[in-house]
CSV table of C-alpha atoms in Angstrom, one decimal:
chain,number,residue,atom,x,y,z
A,1,MET,CA,-11.9,-7.2,3.5
A,2,TYR,CA,-8.4,-5.2,4.5
A,3,ARG,CA,-8.8,-7.2,8.0
A,4,ARG,CA,-8.2,-10.4,6.0
A,5,THR,CA,-5.6,-9.0,4.1
A,6,PHE,CA,-3.3,-7.7,7.1
A,7,LEU,CA,-4.1,-11.0,8.9
A,8,ALA,CA,-2.9,-13.0,5.9
A,9,ALA,CA,0.5,-10.8,5.5
A,10,ALA,CA,1.1,-11.1,9.2
A,11,THR,CA,1.0,-14.5,9.2
A,12,ALA,CA,3.7,-15.1,6.5
A,13,ALA,CA,5.9,-12.4,8.5
A,14,GLY,CA,5.4,-13.9,11.8
A,15,VAL,CA,3.8,-11.3,13.8
A,16,SER,CA,1.2,-13.2,15.2
A,17,THR,CA,-0.6,-11.7,18.1
A,18,ALA,CA,1.4,-14.4,20.2
A,19,THR,CA,4.6,-13.4,21.9
A,20,PRO,CA,7.4,-15.7,20.8
A,21,SER,CA,8.5,-17.7,22.9
A,22,GLY,CA,10.6,-21.0,23.7
A,23,PRO,CA,14.9,-21.3,23.7
A,24,ARG,CA,14.7,-21.4,19.9
A,25,ARG,CA,16.0,-18.3,18.5
A,26,HIS,CA,16.2,-17.4,14.7
A,27,ARG,CA,18.6,-15.0,12.7
A,28,LEU,CA,15.8,-12.5,11.4
A,29,ASN,CA,17.0,-10.9,8.1
A,30,SER,CA,16.2,-8.9,5.0
A,31,ASN,CA,13.1,-11.1,4.1
A,32,ASP,CA,11.2,-10.5,7.3
A,33,VAL,CA,12.1,-6.9,7.4
A,34,GLU,CA,10.5,-6.9,3.3
A,35,VAL,CA,7.3,-9.0,4.6
A,36,LEU,CA,6.8,-6.4,7.4
A,37,ARG,CA,7.2,-3.5,4.7
A,38,ALA,CA,4.5,-4.9,2.3
A,39,GLU,CA,2.1,-5.3,5.4
A,40,LEU,CA,2.7,-1.5,5.7
A,41,VAL,CA,1.9,-0.6,2.5
A,42,ALA,CA,-1.2,-2.6,2.7
A,43,TRP,CA,-2.1,-1.0,5.7
A,44,THR,CA,-1.6,2.5,4.6
A,45,THR,CA,-3.6,1.2,1.3
A,46,ALA,CA,-6.3,0.4,3.7
A,47,GLU,CA,-6.3,3.9,5.3
A,48,SER,CA,-6.4,5.9,2.5
A,49,MET,CA,-9.7,4.2,1.4
A,50,HIS,CA,-10.9,4.1,4.6
A,51,GLY,CA,-9.6,6.4,6.9
A,52,GLY,CA,-8.3,5.9,10.6
A,53,THR,CA,-10.4,3.7,11.7
A,54,PRO,CA,-10.3,2.1,15.3
A,55,GLU,CA,-10.1,-1.3,13.7
A,56,LEU,CA,-6.8,0.1,11.8
A,57,GLU,CA,-5.7,1.6,15.2
A,58,LYS,CA,-5.4,-1.5,16.9
A,59,ARG,CA,-3.8,-3.4,14.1
A,60,ALA,CA,-0.9,-0.9,13.8
A,61,GLN,CA,-0.7,-1.4,17.5
A,62,ASP,CA,-0.7,-4.9,17.2
A,63,ILE,CA,2.2,-5.3,14.8
A,64,THR,CA,4.0,-3.1,16.5
A,65,ASP,CA,4.1,-4.6,19.5
A,66,ASN,CA,5.2,-8.1,17.7
A,67,VAL,CA,8.1,-6.2,15.5
A,68,ILE,CA,9.2,-5.7,19.0
A,69,SER,CA,9.0,-8.9,20.1
A,70,LEU,CA,10.6,-10.6,17.3
A,71,GLN,CA,13.8,-8.0,18.2
A,72,GLN,CA,13.8,-9.4,21.8
A,73,ALA,CA,12.9,-12.8,20.9
A,74,ASN,CA,16.1,-13.3,18.6
A,75,THR,CA,19.1,-12.4,16.5
A,76,SER,CA,20.5,-10.3,13.8
A,77,SER,CA,22.9,-8.2,12.3
A,78,ALA,CA,23.2,-4.4,13.6
A,79,ARG,CA,21.8,-3.3,10.1
A,80,ILE,CA,18.6,-5.4,10.4
A,81,ARG,CA,17.8,-4.4,14.0
A,82,SER,CA,17.9,-0.6,12.7
A,83,GLU,CA,15.7,-1.7,9.7
A,84,LEU,CA,13.1,-3.2,12.3
A,85,TYR,CA,12.9,-0.9,14.5
A,86,THR,CA,12.4,1.5,11.4
A,87,VAL,CA,9.3,-0.2,10.7
A,88,ALA,CA,7.9,-0.5,14.3
A,89,ALA,CA,7.9,3.4,14.5
A,90,ALA,CA,6.4,3.6,11.1
A,91,PHE,CA,3.1,0.8,12.3
A,92,SER,CA,3.2,2.7,15.2
A,93,ASN,CA,3.1,6.3,13.1
A,94,SER,CA,0.6,4.7,11.6
A,95,ALA,CA,-1.1,4.0,14.7
A,96,MET,CA,-1.0,7.3,15.8
A,97,TRP,CA,-2.0,9.1,12.4
A,98,ALA,CA,-5.2,6.6,12.7
A,99,ALA,CA,-5.8,8.3,16.0
A,100,ILE,CA,-5.5,11.6,14.9
A,101,ASP,CA,-7.6,11.1,11.7
A,102,GLY,CA,-10.3,9.4,14.2
A,103,GLU,CA,-10.2,12.8,16.0
A,104,ARG,CA,-9.3,10.2,19.2
A,105,PHE,CA,-6.2,12.6,20.5
A,106,GLU,CA,-5.5,11.0,24.2
A,107,LEU,CA,-4.3,7.7,22.0
A,108,ALA,CA,-2.9,9.6,19.4
A,109,GLU,CA,-0.4,10.8,22.5
A,110,TYR,CA,0.2,7.8,23.4
A,111,HIS,CA,0.8,6.8,20.2
A,112,LEU,CA,3.2,9.6,19.7
A,113,ASP,CA,5.2,9.0,22.8
A,114,ARG,CA,6.5,5.6,21.6
A,115,THR,CA,7.0,6.4,18.1
A,116,ILE,CA,9.8,8.9,19.3
A,117,ARG,CA,11.3,6.0,21.0
A,118,LEU,CA,11.3,3.7,18.1
A,119,ALA,CA,12.5,6.4,15.5
A,120,GLY,CA,15.4,7.3,17.9
A,121,LEU,CA,16.6,3.7,18.0
A,122,SER,CA,15.6,3.3,14.1
A,123,GLY,CA,18.6,6.0,13.5
A,124,ASP,CA,16.5,6.7,10.2
A,125,PRO,CA,16.2,10.6,9.3
A,126,ALA,CA,12.9,9.9,7.0
A,127,THR,CA,11.1,8.1,9.9
A,128,GLU,CA,12.4,10.9,12.8
A,129,PHE,CA,10.8,13.7,10.4
A,130,ARG,CA,7.7,11.8,10.1
A,131,VAL,CA,7.0,11.3,13.4
A,132,TRP,CA,7.6,15.1,14.1
A,133,SER,CA,5.3,16.1,10.7
A,134,HIS,CA,2.5,13.7,12.2
A,135,ALA,CA,3.3,15.4,16.0
A,136,SER,CA,2.7,19.0,14.6
A,137,VAL,CA,-0.5,17.9,13.5
A,138,LEU,CA,-1.7,16.3,16.7
A,139,PHE,CA,-0.7,19.7,18.4
A,140,ARG,CA,-2.4,21.8,16.3
A,141,ASN,CA,-5.4,19.8,17.1
A,142,LEU,CA,-5.3,19.7,20.7
A,143,ASP,CA,-4.7,23.6,20.6
A,144,ARG,CA,-1.1,23.7,21.2
A,145,PRO,CA,0.1,26.0,18.4
A,146,ALA,CA,3.2,26.7,19.7
A,147,ASP,CA,4.0,23.0,20.5
A,148,ALA,CA,3.3,22.6,16.7
A,149,LEU,CA,5.5,24.7,15.5
A,150,ALA,CA,8.4,23.6,17.1
A,151,ALA,CA,7.8,20.0,16.0
A,152,ALA,CA,7.3,21.3,12.5
A,153,GLU,CA,10.1,22.9,12.4
A,154,LYS,CA,12.0,20.0,14.4
A,155,ALA,CA,11.0,17.9,10.7
A,156,ARG,CA,12.5,20.6,8.9
A,157,ALA,CA,15.5,20.3,10.7
A,158,SER,CA,15.9,16.7,9.8
A,159,SER,CA,19.0,16.0,7.3
A,160,ILE,CA,16.6,14.5,4.7
A,161,THR,CA,15.1,17.9,4.2
A,162,ARG,CA,18.6,19.6,3.1
A,163,ARG,CA,18.9,15.7,0.8
A,164,ASP,CA,15.0,16.2,-0.6
A,165,PRO,CA,13.4,19.1,-1.2
A,166,LEU,CA,9.9,16.7,-1.2
A,167,PHE,CA,10.8,16.8,2.3
A,168,ALA,CA,11.8,20.4,2.7
A,169,SER,CA,8.6,21.0,1.0
A,170,LEU,CA,6.0,19.2,3.3
A,171,ALA,CA,7.8,20.4,6.3
A,172,MET,CA,7.5,24.7,5.1
A,173,SER,CA,3.4,23.7,4.2
A,174,ARG,CA,3.2,23.0,7.9
A,175,ILE,CA,5.1,25.2,9.4
A,176,ALA,CA,2.9,27.8,7.0
A,177,LEU,CA,-0.3,26.3,8.7
A,178,THR,CA,0.9,26.4,12.2
A,179,GLN,CA,2.1,30.2,11.6
A,180,ALA,CA,-1.4,30.9,10.1
A,181,GLU,CA,-2.9,29.5,13.5
A,182,LEU,CA,-0.9,31.7,15.4
A,183,GLY,CA,-1.7,34.4,13.5
A,184,ASP,CA,1.0,35.6,11.3
A,185,ALA,CA,-0.2,35.7,8.0
A,186,ARG,CA,3.0,37.1,6.2
A,187,SER,CA,4.6,34.2,7.5
A,188,ALA,CA,2.6,31.6,6.5
A,189,MET,CA,2.3,32.7,3.2
A,190,ARG,CA,6.0,33.1,2.8
A,191,TYR,CA,6.4,29.5,3.9
A,192,LEU,CA,3.3,28.4,1.6
A,193,ASP,CA,5.8,29.8,-1.1
A,194,LEU,CA,8.5,28.3,-0.1
A,195,ALA,CA,7.2,24.7,-0.2
A,196,GLN,CA,6.2,25.4,-3.4
A,197,LYS,CA,9.5,26.1,-5.1
A,198,ALA,CA,10.9,23.2,-2.5
A,199,LEU,CA,7.8,20.9,-4.4
A,200,ASP,CA,8.9,22.1,-7.8
A,201,ARG,CA,12.3,21.3,-7.1
A,202,SER,CA,11.8,17.9,-6.3
A,203,ASP,CA,12.7,14.9,-8.5
A,204,PRO,CA,8.8,12.9,-8.9
A,205,ASN,CA,11.3,9.6,-9.7
A,206,LYS,CA,13.5,9.8,-6.9
A,207,HIS,CA,13.7,6.6,-4.4
A,208,ARG,CA,11.5,7.8,-0.9
A,209,PRO,CA,9.7,5.6,2.0
A,210,ALA,CA,6.0,4.6,0.4
A,211,TRP,CA,4.5,6.8,2.9
A,212,ILE,CA,6.1,10.1,1.3
A,213,HIS,CA,4.3,9.9,-1.5
A,214,TYR,CA,1.2,10.9,-0.2
A,215,TYR,CA,2.6,14.4,-0.4
A,216,ASP,CA,2.3,15.3,-4.0
A,217,GLN,CA,0.9,19.1,-5.7
A,218,ALA,CA,-2.6,18.1,-4.2
A,219,GLU,CA,-1.9,17.4,-0.7
A,220,HIS,CA,0.0,20.9,-0.9
A,221,ASP,CA,-2.4,22.7,-2.6
A,222,HIS,CA,-5.0,21.3,0.3
A,223,LEU,CA,-2.4,22.5,3.0
A,224,ALA,CA,-2.6,25.8,1.4
A,225,MET,CA,-6.3,25.7,1.3
A,226,VAL,CA,-6.6,24.9,4.9
A,227,THR,CA,-4.1,27.8,6.0
A,228,SER,CA,-5.8,30.7,3.6
A,229,MET,CA,-9.2,29.3,5.1
A,230,ARG,CA,-7.4,29.8,8.5
A,231,LEU,CA,-6.4,33.7,7.9
A,232,THR,CA,-10.0,33.8,6.5
A,233,ARG,CA,-8.9,34.5,2.8
A,234,TRP,CA,-11.7,32.3,1.3
A,235,PRO,CA,-11.1,33.1,-1.9
A,236,GLU,CA,-7.8,31.8,-1.9
A,237,ALA,CA,-8.7,29.1,-0.2
A,238,GLU,CA,-11.4,28.0,-2.6
A,239,LYS,CA,-8.9,28.4,-5.6
A,240,HIS,CA,-6.4,25.9,-3.4
A,241,ALA,CA,-9.2,23.3,-3.0
A,242,HIS,CA,-10.3,23.4,-6.8
A,243,ARG,CA,-6.5,22.8,-7.6
A,244,SER,CA,-6.4,20.0,-5.2
A,245,LEU,CA,-9.4,18.5,-6.4
A,246,ALA,CA,-7.8,18.6,-9.9
A,247,TYR,CA,-5.1,16.7,-9.1
A,248,VAL,CA,-6.2,14.8,-6.1
A,249,ARG,CA,-5.9,10.4,-7.0
A,250,PRO,CA,-9.0,9.0,-7.2
A,251,ASP,CA,-8.5,6.3,-4.9
A,252,LEU,CA,-8.1,8.8,-2.0
A,253,GLN,CA,-11.8,9.1,-1.5
A,254,ARG,CA,-11.3,10.5,2.4
A,255,ASN,CA,-9.3,13.3,1.0
A,256,LYS,CA,-11.7,14.1,-2.0
A,257,ALA,CA,-14.3,14.5,1.0
A,258,LEU,CA,-12.2,16.4,3.3
A,259,LEU,CA,-11.7,18.7,0.2
A,260,ARG,CA,-15.3,19.4,-0.7
A,261,ALA,CA,-15.8,19.8,3.2
A,262,ASN,CA,-13.1,22.5,3.0
A,263,LEU,CA,-14.5,23.9,0.0
A,264,ALA,CA,-18.6,24.1,0.7
A,265,VAL,CA,-16.9,25.8,4.1
A,266,ALA,CA,-15.0,28.4,1.8
A,267,GLN,CA,-17.6,29.0,0.0
A,268,LEU,CA,-20.1,30.0,2.5
A,269,GLY,CA,-17.6,32.0,3.4
A,270,GLN,CA,-18.0,34.7,0.6
A,271,HIS,CA,-21.8,34.1,1.3
A,272,ASP,CA,-22.0,31.5,-2.0
A,273,ILE,CA,-25.2,29.7,0.2
A,274,GLU,CA,-26.3,27.7,-2.9
A,275,GLN,CA,-23.0,27.1,-4.4
A,276,ALA,CA,-21.7,25.6,-0.8
A,277,VAL,CA,-24.5,23.7,-0.4
A,278,SER,CA,-24.2,22.5,-3.9
A,279,THR,CA,-20.4,21.6,-2.7
A,280,ALA,CA,-21.7,19.7,0.5
A,281,HIS,CA,-24.5,17.6,-1.4
A,282,CYS,CA,-21.3,15.9,-3.4
A,283,ILE,CA,-19.7,14.0,-0.4
A,284,PRO,CA,-20.9,10.6,-0.7
A,285,ALA,CA,-23.0,10.2,2.5
A,286,GLY,CA,-20.8,7.1,3.9
A,287,MET,CA,-17.9,9.7,4.0
A,288,MET,CA,-20.1,11.6,5.6
A,289,ARG,CA,-19.7,9.7,9.0
A,290,HIS,CA,-15.7,9.7,9.0
A,291,ALA,CA,-14.8,11.9,12.2
A,292,ARG,CA,-13.0,15.1,10.3
A,293,VAL,CA,-15.3,15.0,7.8
A,294,ARG,CA,-18.1,15.5,10.0
A,295,GLY,CA,-16.6,17.4,12.2
A,296,LEU,CA,-16.5,20.1,9.2
A,297,LEU,CA,-20.1,19.2,7.8
A,298,ASP,CA,-21.3,20.1,11.6
A,299,ARG,CA,-19.4,23.3,11.5
A,300,PHE,CA,-20.8,23.8,8.3
A,301,THR,CA,-24.1,23.0,9.2
A,302,GLU,CA,-24.5,25.7,12.1
A,303,GLN,CA,-22.9,28.2,9.9
A,304,VAL,CA,-25.7,27.8,7.0
A,305,THR,CA,-28.0,27.9,9.8
A,306,THR,CA,-27.1,31.1,11.2
A,307,LEU,CA,-26.1,32.8,8.1
A,308,ALA,CA,-29.5,31.8,6.1
A,309,PRO,CA,-32.1,30.1,8.4
A,310,ARG,CA,-35.1,30.6,6.1
A,311,ASN,CA,-33.0,30.2,3.1
A,312,PRO,CA,-34.7,26.7,1.2
A,313,GLU,CA,-31.1,25.3,-0.1
A,314,ALA,CA,-30.0,25.7,3.4
A,315,ARG,CA,-33.3,24.2,5.3
A,316,GLY,CA,-32.8,21.0,2.3
A,317,TRP,CA,-29.4,20.3,3.1
A,318,ARG,CA,-29.9,20.6,7.1
A,319,ALA,CA,-32.9,17.7,6.3
A,320,TYR,CA,-30.6,15.6,4.4
A,321,TYR,CA,-27.4,16.1,6.5
A,322,ARG,CA,-29.7,14.7,9.7
A,323,THR,CA,-30.4,11.8,7.5
A,324,ALA,CA,-27.1,11.0,6.0
A,325,VAL,CA,-25.6,11.0,9.6
A,326,ALA,CA,-28.0,9.5,11.5
């Protein structure tokens, strides 16, 4: 379904997979930008529902290529040119995020290099913030915590964090998580507190880029949960998981699955085996195949097996999980 939506939007925008050719040059205008922005909203909606599938990654990469081709084959004002680079950077960043979400990290590094270049050409602080924020996530997954911290701090240094506390809150949440990876519990807790205070100060009605709206109280608690888990503070992790589940939007099925998988791990960390297994069973079988969810559940299954090999709930979970992800 989402592929049909993309193809229709791309046709309307003039961003087909064929490179524009011929001597006739069109002067690009705000209508071209708006159609591409609508396509980006459609992509983001699909990714929120389905996660970072290879098809979504490829679609975002193709649109990036064609927005760049539009720039080369046509004319525009300086303002429209900047806005088109912003859109191209957003799609390239989306391809990077899809690769991160699908744990295709080598491809994500490729997308990162191009996204940094496009974001620089855009001159848009929000776009540059987003690139470095996601770069921090990528570097953490590559076991490069020093680079992850540098990227998160670069995002925090963006001028937009001084104008909008919501951006500042997200940056500090990322820093907190990276500090936890580095084993600095005191700094991690301090940045989580600063992030919450900044989030409390933010204006929910302020006009912002569509992509930042995913960051809210639910996402802050999600990041706080993961931070607490890195520090093996299991009761705090469980508290943040429950809060995030209470606030998370109902359409974010992947996020809910990740939250429940992490919650199960946090409960297992407290040796509450029956409750942990019950929580894991709440994850829809279809979402268990998502790369990040499956990675968490693989580790959960290994841990519960080691901790309680003869426990009937644990044995029942192992049998169920093998069937669910087969």
